[in-house]
Coordinates of C-alpha atoms in Angstrom, one line a residue:
M15 CA 8.5 -25.2 2.7
K16 CA 8.4 -23.6 6.2
Y17 CA 5.4 -21.5 7.3
V18 CA 5.1 -18.6 9.8
L19 CA 1.5 -17.8 10.8
V20 CA 0.8 -14.3 12.3
T21 CA -2.5 -13.9 14.2
G22 CA -3.9 -11.1 16.2
G23 CA -5.9 -10.9 19.5
V24 CA -7.6 -8.5 21.9
V25 CA -8.3 -5.6 19.4
S26 CA -7.9 -5.0 15.7
G27 CA -5.4 -2.5 14.2
L28 CA -2.4 -3.7 16.2
G29 CA -0.2 -3.8 13.2
K30 CA -0.3 -7.5 12.2
G31 CA 0.6 -6.5 8.7
V32 CA 3.7 -4.6 9.6
T33 CA 4.7 -7.3 12.1
A34 CA 4.3 -10.0 9.4
S35 CA 6.3 -7.8 7.0
S36 CA 9.0 -7.1 9.6
I37 CA 9.3 -10.9 10.3
G38 CA 9.8 -11.4 6.6
V39 CA 12.5 -8.7 6.5
V40 CA 14.5 -10.2 9.4
L41 CA 14.3 -13.7 8.0
K42 CA 15.3 -12.4 4.5
A43 CA 18.2 -10.6 6.1
C44 CA 19.3 -14.1 7.5
G45 CA 19.6 -15.2 3.9
L46 CA 16.2 -16.9 3.4
R47 CA 13.8 -16.4 0.5
I48 CA 10.4 -15.2 1.6
T49 CA 6.9 -15.1 0.2
S50 CA 3.7 -13.9 1.9
I51 CA -0.1 -14.7 2.0
K52 CA -2.8 -12.5 3.5
I53 CA -6.1 -14.2 4.6
D54 CA -9.1 -11.9 4.7
P55 CA -12.2 -13.5 6.2
Y56 CA -14.7 -11.3 4.4
L57 CA -17.1 -12.7 1.8
N58 CA -16.0 -10.4 -1.0
T59 CA -14.1 -12.1 -3.7
D60 CA -11.6 -9.4 -3.5
A61 CA -11.2 -5.8 -2.2
G62 CA -12.1 -4.2 -5.5
T63 CA -15.6 -3.2 -4.7
M64 CA -15.0 -2.1 -1.1
S65 CA -15.2 1.5 0.0
P66 CA -11.9 3.1 1.0
F67 CA -13.7 4.6 3.9
E68 CA -14.5 1.1 5.2
H69 CA -11.5 -0.9 4.3
G70 CA -8.7 1.5 3.3
E71 CA -7.2 1.6 -0.2
V72 CA -7.4 -1.1 -2.8
F73 CA -3.9 -2.2 -3.6
V74 CA -3.3 -3.3 -7.2
L75 CA -0.8 -6.0 -8.2
D76 CA 1.0 -6.6 -11.5
D77 CA -1.5 -9.3 -12.5
G78 CA -4.4 -6.9 -11.9
G79 CA -5.4 -8.4 -8.6
E80 CA -7.3 -6.0 -6.4
V81 CA -6.2 -6.9 -2.9
D82 CA -5.9 -5.9 0.7
L83 CA -3.5 -3.0 1.5
D84 CA -1.4 -5.3 3.7
L85 CA 0.0 -6.9 0.5
G86 CA 1.4 -3.4 -0.3
N87 CA 3.3 -3.6 3.0
Y88 CA 4.7 -7.0 2.1
E89 CA 5.8 -5.8 -1.4
R90 CA 7.4 -2.7 0.0
F91 CA 9.1 -4.3 3.0
L92 CA 10.3 -7.4 1.1
D93 CA 10.7 -5.9 -2.4
I94 CA 8.7 -8.8 -4.0
K95 CA 5.9 -9.0 -6.5
L96 CA 2.9 -10.9 -5.3
T97 CA -0.1 -12.4 -7.2
R98 CA -3.8 -12.1 -6.7
D99 CA -3.8 -15.6 -5.3
N100 CA -1.6 -14.4 -2.4
N101 CA -4.7 -12.8 -1.0
I102 CA -7.2 -15.4 0.2
T103 CA -10.7 -14.4 1.0
T104 CA -13.7 -16.4 2.2
G105 CA -15.4 -15.5 -1.1
K106 CA -12.6 -17.0 -3.2
I107 CA -12.6 -20.2 -1.1
Y108 CA -16.3 -20.7 -1.2
Q109 CA -16.5 -19.9 -4.9
S110 CA -13.8 -22.4 -5.7
V111 CA -15.6 -25.1 -3.7
I112 CA -19.0 -24.4 -5.1
D113 CA -17.5 -24.4 -8.7
K114 CA -16.1 -27.9 -8.0
E115 CA -19.5 -29.0 -6.5
R116 CA -21.3 -27.8 -9.7
K117 CA -18.9 -29.8 -11.8
G118 CA -19.5 -33.0 -9.7
E119 CA -16.0 -33.2 -8.4
Y120 CA -17.2 -34.3 -5.0
L121 CA -18.9 -37.4 -6.3
G122 CA -22.2 -36.8 -4.7
K123 CA -20.9 -36.2 -1.2
T124 CA -22.5 -33.6 1.1
V125 CA -20.2 -30.5 0.8
Q126 CA -19.4 -29.2 4.2
V127 CA -17.1 -26.6 5.9
V128 CA -15.1 -29.6 7.3
P129 CA -13.5 -31.1 5.4
H130 CA -14.2 -29.4 2.0
I131 CA -13.7 -25.7 2.9
T132 CA -10.9 -26.4 5.3
N133 CA -9.1 -28.6 2.7
A134 CA -9.6 -26.0 0.0
I135 CA -7.9 -23.4 2.3
Q136 CA -4.9 -25.7 3.0
D137 CA -4.6 -26.7 -0.7
W138 CA -4.6 -23.0 -1.6
I139 CA -1.9 -22.1 0.9
E140 CA 0.4 -24.9 -0.3
R141 CA -0.1 -24.1 -3.9
V142 CA 0.4 -20.3 -3.6
A143 CA 3.4 -20.7 -1.3
M144 CA 5.3 -22.4 -4.1
I145 CA 4.9 -19.5 -6.5
P146 CA 8.2 -17.5 -6.7
V147 CA 7.7 -13.8 -6.0
D148 CA 11.3 -12.5 -5.8
G149 CA 12.3 -12.9 -9.5
K150 CA 14.3 -16.1 -8.8
D151 CA 13.5 -19.6 -9.9
G152 CA 11.9 -22.1 -7.6
P153 CA 9.9 -21.7 -4.4
A154 CA 10.8 -19.5 -1.4
D155 CA 12.1 -21.0 1.8
V156 CA 9.5 -19.5 4.2
C157 CA 5.9 -18.4 3.6
V158 CA 4.6 -15.8 6.1
I159 CA 0.8 -16.0 6.4
E160 CA -1.2 -13.2 8.1
L161 CA -4.7 -14.1 9.3
G162 CA -6.8 -11.0 9.2
G163 CA -9.3 -10.0 11.9
T164 CA -9.1 -10.9 15.6
I165 CA -9.1 -14.4 17.2
G166 CA -12.7 -15.1 18.2
D167 CA -14.3 -13.5 15.1
I168 CA -17.0 -15.8 13.8
E169 CA -16.0 -15.3 10.2
S170 CA -12.5 -16.5 10.9
M171 CA -13.5 -19.9 12.3
P172 CA -13.1 -22.0 9.1
F173 CA -9.6 -20.5 8.6
I174 CA -8.6 -21.2 12.3
E175 CA -9.8 -24.8 11.9
A176 CA -8.0 -25.1 8.6
L177 CA -4.7 -23.7 9.9
G178 CA -4.9 -26.0 13.0
Q179 CA -5.2 -28.9 10.6
F180 CA -2.5 -27.4 8.5
S181 CA 0.0 -27.3 11.4
Y182 CA -0.4 -31.1 11.7
R183 CA -0.4 -31.5 7.9
V184 CA 3.1 -29.9 7.5
G185 CA 4.4 -31.4 10.7
P186 CA 6.6 -30.2 13.6
G187 CA 9.6 -28.0 12.5
N188 CA 7.7 -26.6 9.6
F189 CA 5.1 -24.4 11.3
C190 CA 5.6 -21.4 13.6
L191 CA 2.7 -19.4 15.1
V192 CA 3.3 -15.8 16.1
H193 CA 0.5 -14.2 18.0
V194 CA 0.3 -10.4 18.2
S195 CA -1.5 -9.2 21.3
L196 CA -2.0 -6.1 23.3
V197 CA -0.5 -5.4 26.7
P198 CA -2.2 -2.2 27.8
V199 CA -1.2 0.2 30.6
L200 CA -4.2 1.6 32.6
N201 CA -3.6 5.2 33.7
V202 CA -5.3 4.5 37.0
V203 CA -3.0 1.6 37.9
G204 CA 0.1 2.5 35.9
E205 CA 1.2 -1.1 35.3
Q206 CA 1.3 -3.3 32.2
K207 CA -1.8 -5.7 32.3
T208 CA -1.4 -9.2 31.0
K209 CA -5.0 -10.4 31.3
P210 CA -6.1 -9.4 27.7
T211 CA -3.3 -11.4 26.3
Q212 CA -3.9 -14.4 28.6
H213 CA -7.5 -14.5 27.5
S214 CA -6.6 -14.2 23.8
V215 CA -4.0 -17.0 24.0
R216 CA -6.5 -19.2 25.9
G217 CA -9.1 -18.6 23.2
L218 CA -6.5 -19.4 20.5
R219 CA -5.4 -22.7 22.3
G220 CA -9.1 -23.6 22.7
L221 CA -9.4 -23.4 18.9
G222 CA -6.6 -25.8 18.3
L223 CA -3.7 -23.4 17.7
T224 CA -0.8 -23.0 20.2
P225 CA 1.4 -19.9 19.8
N226 CA 5.2 -20.4 19.6
I227 CA 6.0 -16.7 19.9
L228 CA 4.2 -13.8 21.5
A229 CA 4.6 -10.3 19.9
C230 CA 3.2 -7.9 22.5
R231 CA 2.1 -4.4 21.5
S232 CA 2.7 -1.9 24.2
T233 CA 3.7 1.7 24.7
K234 CA 6.9 0.7 26.4
E235 CA 9.2 -2.3 26.6
L236 CA 7.8 -5.2 28.6
E237 CA 9.0 -5.4 32.2
E238 CA 10.8 -8.7 33.1
N239 CA 8.1 -9.7 35.6
V240 CA 5.4 -9.1 33.0
K241 CA 7.3 -11.4 30.6
E242 CA 7.6 -14.1 33.3
K243 CA 3.9 -13.8 34.0
L244 CA 3.0 -14.1 30.3
S245 CA 5.3 -17.0 30.0
Q246 CA 3.8 -18.8 32.9
F247 CA 0.1 -18.3 32.0
C248 CA 0.5 -18.5 28.2
H249 CA 2.9 -21.5 28.1
V250 CA 5.4 -19.6 25.9
P251 CA 9.1 -19.5 26.8
A252 CA 10.2 -16.0 28.0
A253 CA 12.8 -16.0 25.3
N254 CA 10.0 -16.2 22.7
I255 CA 8.1 -13.1 24.0
V256 CA 9.0 -9.9 22.2
T257 CA 7.8 -6.4 22.7
L258 CA 6.7 -4.2 19.8
Y259 CA 6.7 -1.0 21.7
D260 CA 6.1 2.5 20.2
V261 CA 9.1 3.7 18.2
S262 CA 10.0 6.9 16.4
N263 CA 9.3 5.4 12.9
I264 CA 8.1 2.2 11.4
W265 CA 11.5 1.1 10.0
R266 CA 12.7 0.4 13.5
I267 CA 10.3 -2.6 13.9
P268 CA 12.5 -5.1 12.1
L269 CA 15.4 -3.8 14.3
L270 CA 13.3 -4.4 17.4
L271 CA 12.7 -8.0 16.3
R272 CA 16.4 -8.4 15.6
D273 CA 17.5 -6.9 18.9
Q274 CA 15.2 -9.2 20.8
K275 CA 16.5 -12.3 18.9
A276 CA 13.0 -13.0 17.4
H277 CA 14.7 -14.5 14.3
E278 CA 16.6 -17.0 16.5
A279 CA 13.3 -18.1 18.1
I280 CA 11.5 -18.5 14.8
L281 CA 14.4 -20.3 13.2
K282 CA 14.6 -22.7 16.2
V283 CA 10.8 -23.5 15.9
L284 CA 11.2 -24.0 12.2
N285 CA 14.2 -26.3 12.7
I286 CA 16.5 -24.2 10.5
Q287 CA 19.9 -24.9 12.0
S288 CA 22.2 -23.2 9.5
F289 CA 21.9 -19.5 8.9
P290 CA 24.5 -16.7 8.5
G291 CA 24.2 -15.4 12.0
E292 CA 22.9 -11.9 12.7
P293 CA 20.6 -10.5 10.1
K294 CA 22.2 -7.9 7.9
L295 CA 20.0 -4.8 8.3
D296 CA 22.5 -2.0 7.8
E297 CA 20.2 -0.4 5.2
W298 CA 17.3 -0.4 7.7
V299 CA 19.4 1.1 10.4
A300 CA 20.7 3.9 8.1
R301 CA 17.1 4.6 6.9
A302 CA 15.6 4.7 10.4
T303 CA 18.4 6.9 11.7
M304 CA 18.2 9.3 8.8
F305 CA 14.4 9.5 9.0
D306 CA 14.7 10.7 12.6
T307 CA 17.3 13.4 11.8
L308 CA 15.5 15.1 8.9
Q309 CA 14.9 18.8 9.6
D310 CA 14.1 20.7 6.4
T311 CA 10.4 20.2 5.7
V312 CA 8.5 19.9 2.4
R313 CA 4.7 20.6 2.6
I314 CA 2.4 18.7 0.2
A315 CA -1.3 19.4 0.0
M316 CA -3.2 16.1 -0.6
V317 CA -6.5 17.0 -2.3
G318 CA -9.0 14.1 -2.2
K319 CA -12.4 12.9 -1.1
Y320 CA -11.3 10.3 1.5
T321 CA -9.1 12.6 3.6
G322 CA -10.7 11.5 6.8
L323 CA -9.0 8.1 6.7
S324 CA -5.3 8.0 5.9
D325 CA -5.5 4.3 4.9
S326 CA -7.5 5.4 1.9
Y327 CA -4.3 6.8 0.4
L328 CA -1.8 4.5 2.1
S329 CA 0.4 3.8 -0.9
V330 CA 0.4 7.4 -2.0
L331 CA 1.6 8.4 1.5
K332 CA 4.3 5.8 1.4
A333 CA 5.4 6.9 -2.0
L334 CA 5.6 10.5 -0.8
L335 CA 7.6 9.3 2.2
H336 CA 10.0 7.3 0.0
A337 CA 10.5 10.4 -2.2
S338 CA 10.9 12.8 0.7
V339 CA 13.7 10.9 2.3
D340 CA 15.2 10.4 -1.1
C341 CA 15.4 14.2 -1.3
R342 CA 16.4 14.5 2.4
R343 CA 13.3 16.3 3.4
K344 CA 10.9 15.9 6.3
L345 CA 7.4 15.4 4.8
V346 CA 4.4 17.2 6.0
V347 CA 1.1 16.3 4.4
D348 CA -1.8 18.8 4.6
W349 CA -5.1 17.0 4.1
V350 CA -7.5 19.0 2.0
A351 CA -11.0 17.7 1.4
S352 CA -11.7 18.6 -2.3
T353 CA -15.3 19.5 -1.5
D354 CA -14.1 22.2 0.9
L355 CA -12.5 24.0 -2.0
E356 CA -15.8 24.4 -3.9
D357 CA -18.0 27.5 -4.0
S358 CA -20.9 25.7 -2.4
T359 CA -18.8 25.2 0.8
K360 CA -18.0 28.9 0.8
I361 CA -21.7 29.5 1.4
E362 CA -22.5 26.5 3.6
A363 CA -19.3 26.3 5.7
P364 CA -17.1 29.4 5.2
D365 CA -14.6 28.4 7.9
A366 CA -13.9 25.1 6.2
Y367 CA -13.6 26.8 2.8
E368 CA -11.2 29.3 4.2
S369 CA -9.1 26.7 6.0
A370 CA -8.9 24.5 2.9
W371 CA -7.7 27.3 0.6
T372 CA -5.2 28.4 3.3
L373 CA -3.7 24.9 3.3
L374 CA -3.6 24.7 -0.5
K375 CA -2.0 28.1 -0.9
G376 CA 0.6 27.3 1.9
A377 CA 1.7 24.1 0.3
D378 CA 5.0 23.6 -1.6
G379 CA 3.4 21.0 -3.9
I380 CA -0.1 19.7 -4.7
L381 CA -1.1 16.1 -5.2
V382 CA -4.5 15.0 -6.5
P383 CA -4.8 11.2 -6.1
G384 CA -7.2 8.8 -7.9
G385 CA -10.8 8.3 -6.9
F386 CA -14.3 7.4 -8.1
G387 CA -17.6 9.3 -8.1
D388 CA -18.5 12.9 -8.7
R389 CA -18.3 14.2 -5.2
G390 CA -15.5 16.7 -4.8
V391 CA -14.5 16.7 -8.5
Q392 CA -14.9 20.5 -8.9
G393 CA -12.5 20.9 -5.9
K394 CA -9.9 18.8 -7.7
I395 CA -10.3 20.9 -10.8
L396 CA -9.8 24.1 -8.8
A397 CA -6.7 22.6 -7.2
A398 CA -5.2 21.8 -10.6
Q399 CA -6.1 25.3 -11.8
Y400 CA -4.3 26.9 -8.8
A401 CA -1.2 24.8 -9.3
R402 CA -1.1 25.6 -13.1
E403 CA -1.7 29.3 -12.8
N404 CA 0.7 29.8 -9.8
N405 CA 3.6 27.5 -11.0
V406 CA 3.1 25.2 -8.0
A407 CA 4.5 21.7 -8.4
Y408 CA 1.5 19.3 -9.2
L409 CA 1.1 15.6 -9.6
G410 CA -2.2 14.2 -10.7
I411 CA -2.8 10.5 -10.5
C412 CA -5.6 8.7 -12.5
L413 CA -8.6 11.0 -11.8
G414 CA -6.2 13.7 -10.7
M415 CA -4.7 13.6 -14.3
Q416 CA -8.2 13.5 -15.9
M417 CA -9.4 16.5 -13.9
A418 CA -6.2 18.4 -14.9
V419 CA -7.1 17.8 -18.5
V420 CA -10.6 19.0 -18.0
E421 CA -9.3 22.1 -16.2
Y422 CA -7.0 22.8 -19.1
A423 CA -9.8 22.5 -21.6
R424 CA -12.1 24.8 -19.7
N425 CA -9.6 27.5 -18.7
V426 CA -6.9 27.5 -21.3
M427 CA -8.8 26.4 -24.4
N428 CA -12.1 28.1 -23.3
L429 CA -14.2 25.0 -23.7
S430 CA -16.5 25.8 -20.8
D431 CA -18.6 22.7 -21.2
A432 CA -15.6 20.3 -21.1
N433 CA -16.1 17.4 -18.8
S434 CA -15.7 13.7 -18.2
T435 CA -18.5 11.4 -19.3
E436 CA -18.2 9.7 -15.9
F437 CA -19.8 12.8 -14.4
D438 CA -21.8 14.0 -17.4
P439 CA -22.7 11.2 -19.9
N440 CA -24.1 13.9 -22.3
A441 CA -21.1 16.2 -22.1
K442 CA -20.9 18.4 -25.2
T443 CA -17.1 18.4 -25.0
P444 CA -16.1 14.9 -23.6
C445 CA -12.5 15.3 -22.7
V446 CA -12.5 12.0 -20.8
I447 CA -14.5 9.0 -22.0
F448 CA -15.5 5.5 -21.0
M449 CA -12.9 2.9 -22.1
P450 CA -14.0 0.5 -24.8
E451 CA -13.4 -2.8 -23.0
G452 CA -14.9 -1.7 -19.7
S453 CA -18.2 -2.9 -18.2
K454 CA -21.0 -0.6 -17.1
T455 CA -23.0 -3.4 -15.5
H456 CA -20.4 -5.3 -13.5
M457 CA -18.1 -3.6 -11.0
G458 CA -15.7 -6.3 -9.8
G459 CA -12.5 -6.7 -11.9
T460 CA -13.9 -4.9 -14.9
M461 CA -11.5 -1.9 -15.0
R462 CA -8.2 -1.6 -16.8
L463 CA -6.2 -3.4 -14.2
G464 CA -2.6 -4.3 -13.5
S465 CA 0.8 -3.7 -15.2
R466 CA 0.6 -2.1 -18.6
R467 CA 3.4 -0.6 -20.7
T468 CA 3.8 3.2 -21.3
F469 CA 6.1 4.4 -24.1
F470 CA 7.7 7.9 -23.9
K471 CA 6.8 9.9 -27.0
V472 CA 8.7 13.0 -26.0
A473 CA 12.3 12.4 -25.2
D474 CA 13.0 15.8 -23.7
C475 CA 10.4 15.8 -20.9
K476 CA 10.7 15.7 -17.1
S477 CA 9.0 12.3 -16.8
A478 CA 11.3 10.5 -19.2
K479 CA 14.4 12.1 -17.5
L480 CA 13.1 11.0 -14.0
Y481 CA 12.7 7.4 -15.3
G482 CA 16.3 7.6 -16.6
N483 CA 15.6 8.3 -20.3
V484 CA 14.2 4.8 -20.8
D485 CA 12.1 4.0 -23.8
Y486 CA 9.2 2.7 -21.8
V487 CA 8.0 1.8 -18.2
D488 CA 5.6 -0.7 -16.8
E489 CA 3.2 0.7 -14.2
R490 CA 0.0 -0.5 -12.6
H491 CA -3.4 0.7 -13.7
R492 CA -6.9 0.9 -12.1
H493 CA -9.4 2.9 -14.1
R494 CA -12.5 2.9 -16.3
Y495 CA -12.2 6.3 -18.0
E496 CA -9.4 7.8 -20.1
V497 CA -8.6 10.9 -22.1
N498 CA -10.5 11.2 -25.3
P499 CA -7.9 10.4 -28.0
D500 CA -9.8 12.4 -30.6
M501 CA -9.2 15.6 -28.7
V502 CA -5.5 15.1 -28.2
P503 CA -4.4 17.1 -31.2
E504 CA -6.4 20.1 -29.9
F505 CA -4.7 19.8 -26.5
E506 CA -1.2 19.6 -27.9
I507 CA -1.8 22.7 -30.1
A508 CA -2.9 24.5 -27.0
G509 CA 0.3 23.5 -25.2
L510 CA -0.6 20.4 -23.2
Q511 CA 1.9 17.6 -23.9
F512 CA 1.0 13.9 -23.8
V513 CA 4.5 12.6 -23.3
G514 CA 3.6 9.0 -22.5
K515 CA 1.2 6.7 -24.4
D516 CA 0.4 3.0 -24.7
E517 CA 1.7 0.8 -27.5
S518 CA -1.3 1.8 -29.7
G519 CA -0.8 5.5 -29.2
R520 CA -4.5 5.9 -28.5
R521 CA -4.3 5.8 -24.7
M522 CA -2.9 8.8 -22.9
E523 CA -0.7 7.8 -20.0
I524 CA 1.4 10.8 -18.9
I525 CA 0.7 14.6 -19.4
E526 CA 3.0 17.5 -18.8
I527 CA 3.0 21.3 -19.2
P528 CA 6.4 22.1 -20.6
N529 CA 6.8 25.7 -19.4
H530 CA 5.6 24.8 -15.8
Q531 CA 8.2 23.9 -13.1
Y532 CA 6.5 20.5 -12.6
F533 CA 3.0 19.8 -13.8
V534 CA 2.6 16.1 -14.4
G535 CA -0.4 13.8 -14.6
A536 CA -0.3 10.0 -14.8
Q537 CA -3.2 7.7 -15.8
F538 CA -1.5 4.8 -14.0
H539 CA -0.8 4.6 -10.3
P540 CA 3.0 5.0 -9.7
E541 CA 2.5 4.7 -6.0
F542 CA 1.9 0.9 -6.1
K543 CA 5.5 0.2 -7.3
S544 CA 7.4 2.6 -5.1
R545 CA 9.9 0.9 -2.8
P546 CA 12.2 2.1 0.0
S547 CA 15.2 1.5 -2.3
K548 CA 13.5 2.5 -5.5
P549 CA 11.2 5.5 -4.9
S550 CA 8.7 6.2 -7.6
P551 CA 10.3 8.7 -10.1
L552 CA 7.2 10.8 -10.5
F553 CA 6.9 11.2 -6.7
V554 CA 10.6 12.1 -6.6
G555 CA 9.9 14.7 -9.2
L556 CA 7.1 16.2 -7.1
I557 CA 9.1 16.4 -3.9
A558 CA 12.2 17.6 -5.7
A559 CA 10.3 20.4 -7.4
S560 CA 8.5 21.3 -4.2
S561 CA 11.8 21.7 -2.4
G562 CA 13.8 23.4 -5.1
Q563 CA 15.9 20.4 -6.1
L564 CA 14.4 19.3 -9.4
G565 CA 17.2 20.6 -11.7
K566 CA 19.8 18.6 -9.8
V567 CA 17.6 15.5 -9.6
L568 CA 16.9 15.6 -13.4
Q569 CA 20.6 16.1 -14.1
D570 CA 21.5 13.1 -11.8
C571 CA 18.8 10.9 -13.3
S572 CA 19.9 11.7 -16.9
S573 CA 23.6 11.4 -16.4
N574 CA 24.5 9.2 -13.4
H575 CA 21.6 6.8 -13.0
V576 CA 20.6 5.7 -16.5
V577 CA 19.4 2.0 -16.6
P578 CA 18.3 -0.4 -19.3
A579 CA 14.9 0.0 -20.8
K580 CA 13.6 -3.1 -19.1
H581 CA 13.9 -1.4 -15.7
Q582 CA 10.4 -0.9 -14.4
N583 CA 10.7 1.5 -11.5
G584 CA 13.1 4.2 -12.4
P585 CA 16.8 4.6 -11.6
Y586 CA 16.9 7.2 -8.9
V587 CA 18.4 5.1 -6.1
P588 CA 20.4 7.1 -3.5
A589 CA 22.1 5.5 -0.5
V590 CA 19.4 5.7 2.0
H591 CA 15.6 5.4 1.6
Q592 CA 12.5 4.8 3.6
N593 CA 9.4 2.7 3.6
G594 CA 5.7 3.4 4.5
H595 CA 3.9 3.6 7.8
A596 CA 1.7 1.1 9.5
K597 CA -1.9 0.4 8.7
K598 CA -4.4 2.2 10.9
L599 CA -1.8 3.7 13.2
M600 CA -0.7 7.1 11.7
N601 CA -0.3 10.2 13.8
G602 CA -1.4 13.8 13.5
L603 CA -4.7 13.4 11.6
S604 CA -6.8 15.3 14.2
N605 CA -5.8 18.7 12.9
G606 CA -5.8 17.9 9.2
T607 CA -2.0 17.6 9.1
Y608 CA 0.1 14.5 9.0
Y609 CA 3.7 14.5 10.4
P610 CA 5.1 11.1 9.3
N611 CA 8.0 11.1 11.7
G612 CA 6.3 12.6 14.7
N613 CA 6.6 11.2 18.2
G614 CA 4.8 8.0 19.0
V615 CA 4.4 6.4 15.6
H616 CA 3.1 2.9 16.4
A617 CA 4.1 -0.5 15.1

């Protein structure tokens, strides 16, 4: 097994995750099998209990693991399926060591950071790197490891020490360190400054790790004299210094690495002599080129409670992007805070209220993503009502589906006291209830998590057609509440169809309103399995309906792209697709509107 470690210096948010993913893409294009590990130095066992405001979205894996959003980048870029153990946290490591100590496995020794914690980290990496994640038998060829945080962070020290030891453990030719650093340009001077990177590398070397390759983030390509200076002071060959400068879209990052021969430098350090030559990245070239040439826009209103931070809905954004390029449309996302749609805001902040409704009414389609807590719930209900009454394309995910059900009960079935027991435990008409196996006392890992099967109960529905008329699909879940199965007959009599259910028939998975152009809700999270080459069918449906293409797309899905029932992600696979944008580096948020392919999208 060969290992590539990606670290970051100077500042956070440089795009280590996208860099690590892009390295994996280029090596995979050379014919190697790739797996990935993300190390997060925080004490949480996993990301499941962390606020999206603080840490971005929680990404959910097939096995139910709640992990850092960078694992979503790895899965999308590399088209692999990772496990919960591919995300290492300080909490997981310390918990495993303490569990061993309680069992007496250390034979009375004093348990210390060195060697017990550091050995546990190394053992974990070696064990997880051997797990196949690409659907093939046997381990991968290269494991790309990303160390979260910035060099010098106190919480990263045990991992730095462990990785230093690990580089000796696996030996020369099996370990390559790529250090991502910042080369800023000061407006006063107008030249690229190398000192931050010099200090970062010096700190890294002082901790026992020597970078083999420097990946320098900068607004423009590094000048030759700057490269020579970095080479001299950082003890890295000039050929091993690459620039990740600002590009028009994120799919150009693997192409930057290829064009600067980064793969050759990495393969040389890893002592991999035989490879097929230049990486085959034709699909990435086509995708990046098409993305830059899209002209016709589709405008989607994203109605949620975390609209101030795009990372909170990163996978949803990426799925929208996949689907928009799939439909040959330039995506524009209007961020609508659900609280701003509510009557209380009309009194307290009339300008915000007016602005929110203007964005909602100006959208071609409306998406209400998942969430927790009662803040902004009424706004989500109002968004669903507007979409239903005005025949505007609507996709509700998890809570977005549940609120669509509550809205239907209140305004179509005249059940004015309909609600979810999440927000009113004593609701007289409980449309949404707490699931039987959930826990009300423990938060971490107690939801319905991971890949579950949904069976289509209505053959002639838009969702089934979008998935290629398969019998069932496997999608990822993350929720505690669900539609009350005892009320389903009432809903269906009133015209709301539950077209997808679990194997027992008691859990409602997909809703549709048949006479609406596109009104779909999913209890699962289809965004987590969207890929550049396999966009999520339900997102394709939303974009297609919002841009007047749904009829053709449904016809194509039903006739030309039918796949076996075992297919998990839907059959709609056109020639060119796209992937998602980088963590923490999205443009256009200041005015409430996000233009995914605007100028200056960072790496």
